[in-house]
CSV table of C-alpha atoms and ligand atoms in Angstrom, one decimal:
chain,number,residue,atom,x,y,z
A,80,MET,CA,121.6,109.6,99.4
A,81,ARG,CA,122.3,109.0,103.0
A,82,LEU,CA,119.4,110.9,105.2
A,83,LEU,CA,120.7,109.3,108.4
A,84,LYS,CA,123.8,111.3,108.3
A,85,GLU,CA,121.8,114.6,107.2
A,86,LEU,CA,120.0,114.2,110.5
A,87,ASP,CA,123.2,113.2,112.8
A,88,GLN,CA,124.2,117.1,111.8
A,89,LYS,CA,121.2,118.2,113.3
A,90,ASP,CA,120.5,118.8,117.1
A,91,PRO,CA,117.7,116.0,118.0
A,92,VAL,CA,116.3,118.3,120.6
A,93,GLU,CA,115.6,120.8,118.0
A,94,VAL,CA,114.4,118.6,115.3
A,95,GLY,CA,111.8,117.4,118.4
A,96,GLY,CA,110.9,120.6,119.0
A,97,GLU,CA,110.2,121.4,115.7
A,98,LEU,CA,108.1,118.2,114.4
A,99,HIS,CA,106.0,119.2,118.0
A,100,ALA,CA,105.6,122.3,117.2
A,101,PHE,CA,104.3,121.8,113.4
A,102,ALA,CA,101.6,119.4,115.4
A,103,SER,CA,100.7,122.1,118.0
A,104,ARG,CA,99.5,124.5,114.7
A,105,LEU,CA,97.7,121.6,113.3
A,106,TYR,CA,96.3,120.6,116.5
A,107,PRO,CA,93.3,123.1,116.7
A,108,ILE,CA,91.7,122.6,113.4
A,109,CYS,CA,88.5,120.4,113.3
A,110,ARG,CA,89.4,118.3,110.3
A,111,SER,CA,86.9,115.6,108.7
A,112,ILE,CA,87.3,113.3,105.7
A,113,THR,CA,86.1,116.1,103.2
A,114,GLY,CA,85.4,120.2,104.1
A,115,ASP,CA,87.7,123.0,105.1
A,116,GLY,CA,89.8,121.7,108.0
A,117,ILE,CA,91.5,119.2,105.6
A,118,ARG,CA,92.0,122.2,103.0
A,119,GLN,CA,93.7,124.1,106.0
A,120,THR,CA,95.4,121.3,107.4
A,121,LEU,CA,97.1,120.7,103.5
A,122,ALA,CA,97.5,124.7,103.0
A,123,MET,CA,99.9,124.7,106.0
A,124,ILE,CA,101.7,121.4,104.7
A,125,GLN,CA,101.9,122.9,101.1
A,126,LYS,CA,104.1,126.1,102.3
A,127,ARG,CA,106.8,123.4,103.6
A,128,ILE,CA,106.6,120.8,100.9
A,129,LEU,CA,105.4,120.8,97.1
A,130,LEU,CA,102.1,119.4,97.7
A,131,LYS,CA,99.4,119.1,95.0
A,132,ILE,CA,95.9,119.3,95.9
A,133,PHE,CA,93.2,117.4,93.9
A,134,GLU,CA,89.6,118.2,94.6
A,135,VAL,CA,87.2,115.1,93.8
A,136,PRO,CA,83.3,115.8,93.5
A,137,THR,CA,81.1,114.2,95.6
A,138,GLY,CA,79.3,111.4,94.4
A,139,THR,CA,82.4,109.8,92.1
A,140,GLU,CA,82.2,106.1,92.1
A,141,VAL,CA,85.4,104.9,93.6
A,142,PHE,CA,85.6,101.0,93.9
A,143,ASP,CA,82.3,99.8,95.5
A,144,TRP,CA,82.2,103.4,97.1
A,145,THR,CA,81.0,106.7,96.5
A,146,VAL,CA,82.6,110.3,97.7
A,147,PRO,CA,80.3,111.3,100.3
A,148,GLN,CA,78.7,114.7,100.8
A,149,GLU,CA,81.1,117.7,102.1
A,150,TRP,CA,80.9,118.4,105.9
A,151,ASN,CA,81.8,122.0,107.0
A,152,ILE,CA,80.7,123.1,110.6
A,153,SER,CA,81.0,126.7,112.2
A,154,ASP,CA,79.7,126.1,115.8
A,155,ALA,CA,78.0,124.0,118.1
A,156,TYR,CA,76.7,123.7,121.7
A,157,ILE,CA,74.0,122.9,124.1
A,158,LYS,CA,72.4,125.7,126.3
A,159,ASP,CA,71.1,125.1,129.7
A,160,SER,CA,67.9,126.6,130.5
A,161,ARG,CA,69.9,130.2,131.5
A,162,GLY,CA,71.2,130.3,128.4
A,163,ARG,CA,74.9,129.3,129.2
A,164,ARG,CA,76.8,126.9,126.7
A,165,VAL,CA,77.5,124.0,129.2
A,166,VAL,CA,79.2,122.2,126.0
A,167,ASP,CA,80.8,124.3,123.5
A,168,PHE,CA,82.7,123.0,120.1
A,169,GLN,CA,84.5,126.5,120.6
A,170,ALA,CA,86.2,124.3,123.7
A,171,SER,CA,87.0,121.4,121.7
A,172,ASN,CA,86.1,120.3,118.1
A,173,LEU,CA,85.5,116.7,119.3
A,174,HIS,CA,82.3,117.9,121.4
A,175,VAL,CA,80.2,117.1,118.0
A,176,MET,CA,80.3,113.9,116.3
A,177,ASN,CA,82.1,114.3,112.8
A,178,TYR,CA,79.8,114.4,110.3
A,179,SER,CA,76.6,115.3,112.7
A,180,THR,CA,73.8,117.0,110.1
A,181,PRO,CA,72.5,120.8,111.5
A,182,VAL,CA,70.0,120.8,114.3
A,183,ARG,CA,68.9,123.6,116.2
A,184,ALA,CA,65.9,122.7,118.8
A,185,THR,CA,65.4,122.5,122.4
A,186,MET,CA,64.4,119.4,124.5
A,187,PRO,CA,64.3,117.6,127.5
A,188,LEU,CA,67.6,115.8,128.8
A,189,SER,CA,65.8,112.6,128.1
A,190,GLN,CA,65.4,113.4,124.7
A,191,LEU,CA,69.0,114.9,124.3
A,192,LYS,CA,70.8,112.3,125.8
A,193,PRO,CA,70.6,109.5,123.3
A,194,HIS,CA,72.5,112.0,121.3
A,195,ILE,CA,75.1,112.3,124.1
A,196,PHE,CA,78.5,110.0,124.2
A,197,THR,CA,81.0,109.6,127.1
A,198,ILE,CA,83.7,107.1,128.2
A,199,PRO,CA,82.4,106.3,132.0
A,200,HIS,CA,85.5,104.7,132.8
A,201,ARG,CA,87.4,107.9,132.0
A,202,PRO,CA,85.1,110.2,133.5
A,203,ASP,CA,87.3,113.4,132.4
A,204,TRP,CA,87.9,112.4,128.6
A,205,ILE,CA,86.0,113.2,125.7
A,206,PRO,CA,85.5,110.6,123.2
A,207,TYR,CA,86.1,111.0,119.0
A,208,ARG,CA,82.9,110.0,117.6
A,209,THR,CA,82.1,109.8,113.3
A,210,SER,CA,78.8,109.3,111.7
A,211,TYR,CA,80.2,109.6,108.0
A,212,TYR,CA,78.0,107.3,106.0
A,213,LYS,CA,74.7,107.5,108.4
A,214,LYS,CA,72.7,110.5,108.8
A,215,ASP,CA,72.9,111.8,112.6
A,216,TRP,CA,73.9,114.3,115.2
A,217,GLY,CA,75.6,113.8,118.2
A,218,PHE,CA,77.7,115.5,121.2
A,219,CYS,CA,80.6,114.2,122.6
A,220,LEU,CA,81.2,115.1,126.4
A,221,SER,CA,83.4,114.0,129.1
A,222,HIS,CA,81.0,111.6,131.5
A,223,ASN,CA,81.5,113.8,134.6
A,224,GLN,CA,80.3,117.3,132.0
A,225,MET,CA,77.5,114.5,131.2
A,226,LEU,CA,76.5,113.8,135.0
A,227,ALA,CA,76.5,117.6,136.0
A,228,LEU,CA,73.4,118.2,133.2
A,229,ALA,CA,70.0,118.6,135.5
A,230,ASP,CA,66.9,117.8,134.5
A,231,GLY,CA,65.1,120.6,132.6
A,232,ASP,CA,65.0,122.0,128.8
A,233,TYR,CA,68.5,122.5,126.7
A,234,GLU,CA,68.6,124.2,123.5
A,235,VAL,CA,70.6,122.3,121.2
A,236,CYS,CA,72.4,123.6,118.0
A,237,ILE,CA,75.0,122.6,115.4
A,238,VAL,CA,75.7,124.7,112.7
A,239,SER,CA,77.4,122.3,110.2
A,240,LYS,CA,76.4,121.5,106.2
A,241,LEU,CA,76.4,119.0,104.5
A,242,GLU,CA,75.8,119.4,100.8
A,243,ASP,CA,77.7,118.6,97.6
A,244,GLY,CA,81.6,119.3,97.5
A,245,PHE,CA,84.3,117.5,97.0
A,246,LEU,CA,87.0,115.2,98.7
A,247,THR,CA,90.4,116.8,99.2
A,248,TYR,CA,93.3,115.3,99.2
A,249,GLY,CA,97.1,116.1,98.9
A,250,GLU,CA,100.0,114.6,97.0
A,251,CYS,CA,104.1,115.0,97.3
A,252,PHE,CA,105.9,113.8,94.5
A,253,LEU,CA,109.4,114.2,94.0
A,254,PRO,CA,111.1,112.3,91.1
A,255,GLY,CA,114.3,110.0,91.3
A,256,ALA,CA,116.5,108.5,89.0
A,257,SER,CA,114.4,105.4,88.8
A,258,THR,CA,110.5,105.7,88.3
A,259,ASP,CA,109.8,102.9,91.0
A,260,GLU,CA,108.1,104.7,93.7
A,261,VAL,CA,108.1,104.1,97.7
A,262,LEU,CA,104.9,105.4,98.8
A,263,ILE,CA,104.3,107.2,102.1
A,264,SER,CA,100.3,107.8,103.3
A,265,CYS,CA,99.1,109.1,106.2
A,266,HIS,CA,95.7,110.2,106.8
A,267,ALA,CA,95.2,113.5,107.5
A,268,CYS,CA,90.6,113.4,108.6
A,269,HIS,CA,90.7,113.4,112.6
A,270,PRO,CA,89.9,116.7,114.7
A,271,SER,CA,92.3,117.8,117.4
A,272,LEU,CA,93.8,114.4,117.9
A,273,ALA,CA,97.9,114.4,117.8
A,274,ASN,CA,99.1,110.5,118.1
A,275,ASP,CA,96.4,109.4,115.8
A,276,ASN,CA,96.7,111.9,112.8
A,277,LEU,CA,99.3,114.8,113.5
A,278,SER,CA,101.8,112.8,114.7
A,279,GLY,CA,101.9,111.0,111.0
A,280,LEU,CA,101.4,114.1,109.0
A,281,THR,CA,104.2,115.7,111.0
A,282,ILE,CA,106.7,112.8,110.4
A,283,ALA,CA,105.5,112.4,106.5
A,284,THR,CA,105.8,116.4,106.2
A,285,ALA,CA,109.7,116.1,107.5
A,286,LEU,CA,110.6,113.6,105.3
A,287,ALA,CA,109.5,114.5,102.2
A,288,GLU,CA,111.3,117.9,103.6
A,289,LEU,CA,114.4,115.9,103.7
A,290,LEU,CA,114.1,114.4,100.7
A,291,SER,CA,113.6,117.4,98.4
A,292,GLY,CA,116.6,118.4,96.6
A,293,ARG,CA,118.7,115.2,97.3
A,294,ASP,CA,119.4,112.8,94.7
A,295,ARG,CA,117.4,110.0,94.9
A,296,HIS,CA,117.1,106.8,93.5
A,297,TYR,CA,113.6,105.9,94.1
A,298,SER,CA,110.7,108.7,93.0
A,299,TYR,CA,108.8,109.4,96.2
A,300,ARG,CA,105.0,109.5,96.5
A,301,PHE,CA,103.5,111.3,99.9
A,302,LEU,CA,99.7,111.2,100.5
A,303,PHE,CA,98.0,113.4,102.7
A,304,ILE,CA,94.3,111.8,102.6
A,305,PRO,CA,91.3,111.3,104.5
A,306,GLY,CA,91.5,107.6,105.8
A,307,THR,CA,89.6,104.7,103.5
A,308,ILE,CA,88.0,106.8,101.7
A,309,GLY,CA,91.0,109.0,101.0
A,310,ALA,CA,92.9,105.9,99.9
A,311,ILE,CA,90.4,103.8,98.3
A,312,THR,CA,89.6,107.5,96.4
A,313,TRP,CA,93.6,107.5,95.3
A,314,LEU,CA,93.9,103.8,94.1
A,315,ALA,CA,90.6,104.1,92.2
A,316,ARG,CA,92.2,107.1,90.5
A,317,ASN,CA,95.5,105.9,89.9
A,318,ARG,CA,94.7,102.3,89.3
A,319,GLU,CA,97.3,101.5,86.9
A,320,ASN,CA,99.9,103.6,88.3
A,321,THR,CA,100.3,101.2,91.0
A,322,ALA,CA,102.5,98.9,89.4
A,323,ARG,CA,105.8,101.6,90.2
A,324,ILE,CA,105.5,101.4,93.8
A,325,ARG,CA,108.1,99.1,95.1
A,326,HIS,CA,107.6,100.0,98.8
A,327,GLY,CA,105.0,101.8,100.5
A,328,LEU,CA,104.7,103.0,104.4
A,329,VAL,CA,102.0,104.2,106.1
A,330,LEU,CA,102.7,106.3,109.3
A,331,THR,CA,100.3,106.9,112.0
A,332,GLY,CA,100.5,106.9,115.9
A,333,ILE,CA,104.3,107.4,115.8
A,334,GLY,CA,104.7,110.1,118.2
A,335,ASP,CA,103.5,108.8,121.7
A,336,ALA,CA,106.1,107.3,124.6
A,337,GLY,CA,105.5,103.5,123.6
A,338,GLY,CA,107.8,101.0,121.8
A,339,PHE,CA,107.5,101.1,118.0
A,340,HIS,CA,105.1,98.4,116.0
A,341,TYR,CA,105.5,97.7,112.5
A,342,LYS,CA,102.7,96.0,110.6
A,343,LYS,CA,104.3,93.5,107.8
A,344,SER,CA,102.4,94.1,104.3
A,345,ARG,CA,100.0,91.7,103.2
A,346,ARG,CA,102.6,89.9,101.5
A,347,GLY,CA,104.8,89.5,104.3
A,348,ASP,CA,108.4,89.5,103.0
A,349,ALA,CA,108.4,92.5,100.8
A,350,GLU,CA,111.5,94.6,100.9
A,351,ILE,CA,109.8,97.3,103.1
A,352,ASP,CA,109.0,94.3,105.5
A,353,ARG,CA,112.9,93.2,105.5
A,354,ALA,CA,114.2,97.2,105.8
A,355,ALA,CA,111.9,98.1,108.6
A,356,ALA,CA,112.4,95.1,110.5
A,357,HIS,CA,116.1,95.1,110.3
A,358,VAL,CA,116.2,99.2,111.0
A,359,LEU,CA,114.1,98.6,114.3
A,360,GLN,CA,116.3,95.7,115.7
A,361,HIS,CA,119.3,98.3,115.3
A,362,CYS,CA,117.1,101.5,116.7
A,363,GLY,CA,117.8,100.7,120.5
A,364,GLU,CA,114.4,100.8,121.4
A,365,SER,CA,112.0,98.4,121.8
A,366,ALA,CA,109.9,97.4,119.0
A,367,GLU,CA,107.6,94.3,117.9
A,368,ILE,CA,107.0,93.3,114.3
A,369,LEU,CA,103.2,92.0,113.3
A,370,ASP,CA,101.6,89.8,111.1
A,371,PHE,CA,99.6,91.5,108.3
A,372,SER,CA,95.5,91.9,109.4
A,373,PRO,CA,92.8,93.3,107.6
A,374,TYR,CA,92.5,95.5,110.2
A,375,GLY,CA,93.8,98.8,111.1
A,376,TYR,CA,94.6,102.2,108.8
A,377,ASP,CA,95.0,102.6,104.7
A,378,GLU,CA,97.5,99.3,105.0
A,379,ARG,CA,94.0,97.7,104.4
A,380,GLN,CA,93.4,99.3,100.8
A,381,TYR,CA,96.8,99.1,99.8
A,382,CYS,CA,96.8,95.4,100.9
A,383,SER,CA,93.6,94.6,99.6
A,384,PRO,CA,93.9,91.5,97.5
A,385,GLY,CA,93.6,93.2,93.7
A,386,PHE,CA,96.6,95.3,94.4
A,387,ASN,CA,98.8,93.4,97.1
A,388,LEU,CA,101.3,96.6,97.2
A,389,PRO,CA,104.2,95.8,99.4
A,390,VAL,CA,102.9,98.4,101.8
A,391,GLY,CA,103.6,98.0,105.5
A,392,CYS,CA,102.4,100.4,108.6
A,393,LEU,CA,104.3,101.9,111.1
A,394,MET,CA,103.6,103.2,114.5
A,395,ARG,CA,104.5,103.3,117.6
A,396,SER,CA,101.3,102.2,120.1
A,397,VAL,CA,99.3,100.1,117.9
A,398,TRP,CA,95.3,101.4,117.4
A,399,GLY,CA,92.8,100.8,119.7
A,400,THR,CA,95.0,99.2,122.1
A,401,PHE,CA,95.9,102.5,124.3
A,402,PRO,CA,93.4,104.5,126.7
A,403,GLU,CA,94.1,107.5,125.2
A,404,TYR,CA,92.9,106.2,121.5
A,405,HIS,CA,90.1,108.3,120.1
A,406,THR,CA,89.7,110.3,123.0
A,407,SER,CA,90.8,113.9,124.1
A,408,ALA,CA,93.8,112.3,125.6
A,409,ASP,CA,95.6,112.0,122.7
A,410,ASN,CA,96.5,114.9,123.1
A,411,LEU,CA,99.8,117.6,122.5
A,412,ASP,CA,101.2,116.2,125.8
A,413,PHE,CA,100.4,112.4,124.6
A,414,ILE,CA,102.7,112.7,121.8
A,415,ARG,CA,106.8,114.0,122.7
A,416,PRO,CA,109.5,115.8,120.8
A,417,GLU,CA,112.1,113.0,121.3
A,418,GLN,CA,109.8,110.4,120.5
A,419,LEU,CA,108.8,112.2,116.9
A,420,ALA,CA,112.8,113.0,116.5
A,421,LYS,CA,113.4,109.4,117.2
A,422,SER,CA,110.4,107.9,114.7
A,423,LEU,CA,111.9,110.4,112.4
A,424,ARG,CA,115.2,109.1,112.5
A,425,VAL,CA,114.0,105.3,111.9
A,426,CYS,CA,112.0,106.5,108.8
A,427,ALA,CA,114.9,108.1,107.3
A,428,GLY,CA,116.9,104.8,108.8
A,429,ILE,CA,114.2,102.7,106.1
A,430,PHE,CA,114.7,105.3,103.2
A,431,ASP,CA,118.2,104.5,103.5
A,432,VAL,CA,118.5,101.0,103.2
A,433,LEU,CA,115.7,101.0,100.4
A,434,GLU,CA,117.9,103.7,98.6
A,435,ASN,CA,121.3,102.0,99.5
A,436,ASN,CA,120.9,97.9,99.3
A,437,ARG,CA,122.1,96.7,96.1
A,438,ARG,CA,124.4,93.7,95.0
A,439,TYR,CA,127.9,93.4,94.4
A,440,ARG,CA,130.4,91.0,93.3
A,441,ASN,CA,134.1,90.4,95.2
A,442,LEU,CA,136.4,90.8,92.4
A,443,ASN,CA,139.1,88.7,94.5
A,444,PRO,CA,137.0,86.0,95.2
A,445,TYR,CA,139.8,83.0,95.6
A,446,CYS,CA,140.5,82.9,99.4
A,447,GLU,CA,140.6,86.3,101.1
A,448,PRO,CA,141.9,89.2,99.8
A,449,GLN,CA,145.0,91.0,101.7
A,450,LEU,CA,143.2,93.8,103.3
A,451,GLY,CA,146.6,94.9,104.7
A,452,LYS,CA,148.2,96.0,101.5
A,453,ARG,CA,145.1,98.1,101.1
A,454,ASN,CA,145.2,99.9,104.5
A,455,LEU,CA,142.2,98.2,104.9
A,456,TYR,CA,143.3,95.9,107.8
A,457,ARG,CA,144.8,96.5,111.3
A,458,SER,CA,148.9,96.5,110.8
A,459,THR,CA,149.5,94.1,113.8
A,460,GLY,CA,147.3,90.7,114.0
A,461,GLY,CA,146.4,89.0,117.2
A,462,GLU,CA,143.7,91.3,118.7
A,463,SER,CA,140.1,90.7,118.1
A,464,ILE,CA,138.9,92.1,114.6
A,465,GLY,CA,137.5,95.5,114.7
A,466,ALA,CA,133.6,95.9,114.0
A,467,GLU,CA,135.1,97.7,110.5
A,468,ILE,CA,137.0,94.9,109.6
A,469,ASN,CA,134.7,92.5,110.8
A,470,ALA,CA,132.0,94.3,108.3
A,471,ARG,CA,134.1,94.6,105.5
A,472,LEU,CA,135.2,90.3,105.3
A,473,TRP,CA,131.2,89.7,105.7
A,474,VAL,CA,130.7,92.2,102.7
A,475,LEU,CA,133.5,90.3,100.8
A,476,ASN,CA,132.5,86.8,101.4
A,477,PHE,CA,128.5,87.3,100.6
A,478,SER,CA,129.1,89.8,97.8
A,479,ASP,CA,128.7,87.1,94.9
A,480,GLY,CA,126.3,89.2,93.1
A,481,GLU,CA,123.1,87.0,94.7
A,482,HIS,CA,123.6,88.6,98.2
A,483,SER,CA,122.1,92.3,98.5
A,484,LEU,CA,123.5,94.2,101.3
A,485,LEU,CA,120.4,93.5,103.2
A,486,ASP,CA,120.8,90.4,103.1
A,487,ILE,CA,124.3,90.7,104.3
A,488,ALA,CA,123.2,92.8,107.4
A,489,GLU,CA,120.7,90.7,108.4
A,490,ARG,CA,122.7,87.5,108.2
A,491,SER,CA,125.8,89.3,109.8
A,492,GLY,CA,123.9,91.1,112.8
A,493,LEU,CA,125.4,94.0,112.0
A,494,SER,CA,123.8,97.3,111.0
A,495,PHE,CA,122.6,98.3,107.6
A,496,PRO,CA,125.1,101.6,107.6
A,497,ALA,CA,128.4,99.2,108.9
A,498,ILE,CA,127.9,97.0,105.9
A,499,GLU,CA,127.1,99.9,103.6
A,500,SER,CA,130.1,102.1,104.6
A,501,ALA,CA,132.1,98.3,104.2
A,502,ALA,CA,131.0,98.0,100.9
A,503,ASP,CA,131.5,101.4,99.9
A,504,VAL,CA,135.1,101.4,101.0
A,505,LEU,CA,135.8,98.0,99.5
A,506,PHE,CA,134.5,99.6,96.3
A,507,GLN,CA,136.5,102.3,96.4
A,508,SER,CA,139.5,100.3,96.9
A,509,GLY,CA,138.7,98.2,94.0
A,510,LEU,CA,137.5,95.2,95.3
A,511,LEU,CA,134.1,95.3,94.3
A,512,GLU,CA,131.9,95.7,91.4
A,513,PRO,CA,128.2,96.6,91.4
A,514,SER,CA,126.4,93.4,90.0
A,515,ASP,CA,123.2,95.1,89.6
A,516,ASP,CA,121.8,97.8,87.2
A,517,ARG,CA,121.0,100.7,89.5
A,518,SER,CA,122.5,103.7,87.7
A,519,GLY,CA,123.0,105.7,91.2
A,520,SER,CA,122.7,109.1,88.7
A,521,ALA,CA,121.6,112.2,89.9
A,522,SER,CA,117.5,112.9,90.5
A,523,ARG,CA,115.4,114.7,87.7
A,524,PRO,CA,114.6,117.7,88.6
A,525,GLU,CA,111.8,119.0,90.9
A,526,ALA,CA,108.4,120.7,89.5
A,527,SER,CA,109.4,124.6,90.2
A,528,LEU,CA,106.2,125.6,92.4
A,529,PRO,CA,104.0,123.9,94.5
A,530,SER,CA,100.2,124.3,92.5
A,531,ARG,CA,97.2,124.1,93.1
A,532,SER,CA,95.2,121.7,90.8
A,533,SER,CA,91.3,120.4,90.0
A,534,VAL,CA,90.9,117.6,88.5
A,535,PHE,CA,86.9,117.3,87.9
B,1633,ZN,ZN1,91.6,107.2,113.9
């Protein structure tokens, strides 16, 4: 399986346009860690890939946490004394603090103000606020909007429901020749925020589509889950299966114009860490590798000491470090079609490394084999050797059954595709034999129909 070759057959402008268009369709939905927003989001993803939807009841104990009550909202506003909506949930779902309890009251501005959040140094942006585990209500306004509120009484209304229900998440499982798994996880709980949320959902959906119907060595499991509580819930329900996870990636914040950042797994030397670093080194964009830290996205849960899974986090701009983070400025203009397309390419490159990284043995290890008589070398000597021949020499020299193709790519400074294609040519010429037990056989058939299931 070579995903990059598949992508190379498509027009990158078209690929970027499709990715951005899907994010645009998801953008207006008011998502949260539970409720109909995440259900609608998963239903839209389910139209494209085989997604099984799980509903976990409120009150379910998941390690040290408990699945919270389900939150839904249909309307909210602040009306002035003349009955005009001066703040309107219908204009932006960010205007209401996520998980706000219902409220209907008339109060003076002084009483309302403690429930209002703004960003004074970004006076036109609306902040994104949540209060999942403390019952409270609030409105998020641009600072200018708040400054325009005159003294007087305001009618305050939040039509929300907080009641026993379910936590919803989606899982797309693509079986491969091996039961060893690659885990891809992204959070689906933020309302109208594009980079932090939708970019990950969009890329993960496209990757699952790209992987579907291909021969895969690994099995792939895509999780579309609410942040933190969703990952904790999934891990609690799948504890015994996590041993199958050989490689994992959390995808988030991957559509903005910033350079790439890859945060290593807690292990720090997992194959996914090396594969991601290698692909980023050759991707032609700026890229930085970050050590693991126990703060960030759901890699925190996958890399908690009890699990310590080989899961890293791929992003562009790092959470919390860019001004648009968790504000209304993280909108559809903040993510760009060309960046989404390049991010998809990087992910495809990483999967290509994982799928095709294997060990070979040189069948002619005593001095160099004569490549010329096999048409694997230039016919006239003297010029500097070409890149292809260089890659062949590297593969022949280090294919001792110990070094993997990724080892050789790292050591030679050549890209993995160059090393892999050299190995392919040498294998076809009878100069190499595989020295690992990877079968390379076709994958098992997938389930035939998308299904919706509940497990309570
Ligand atoms: Zn966030």
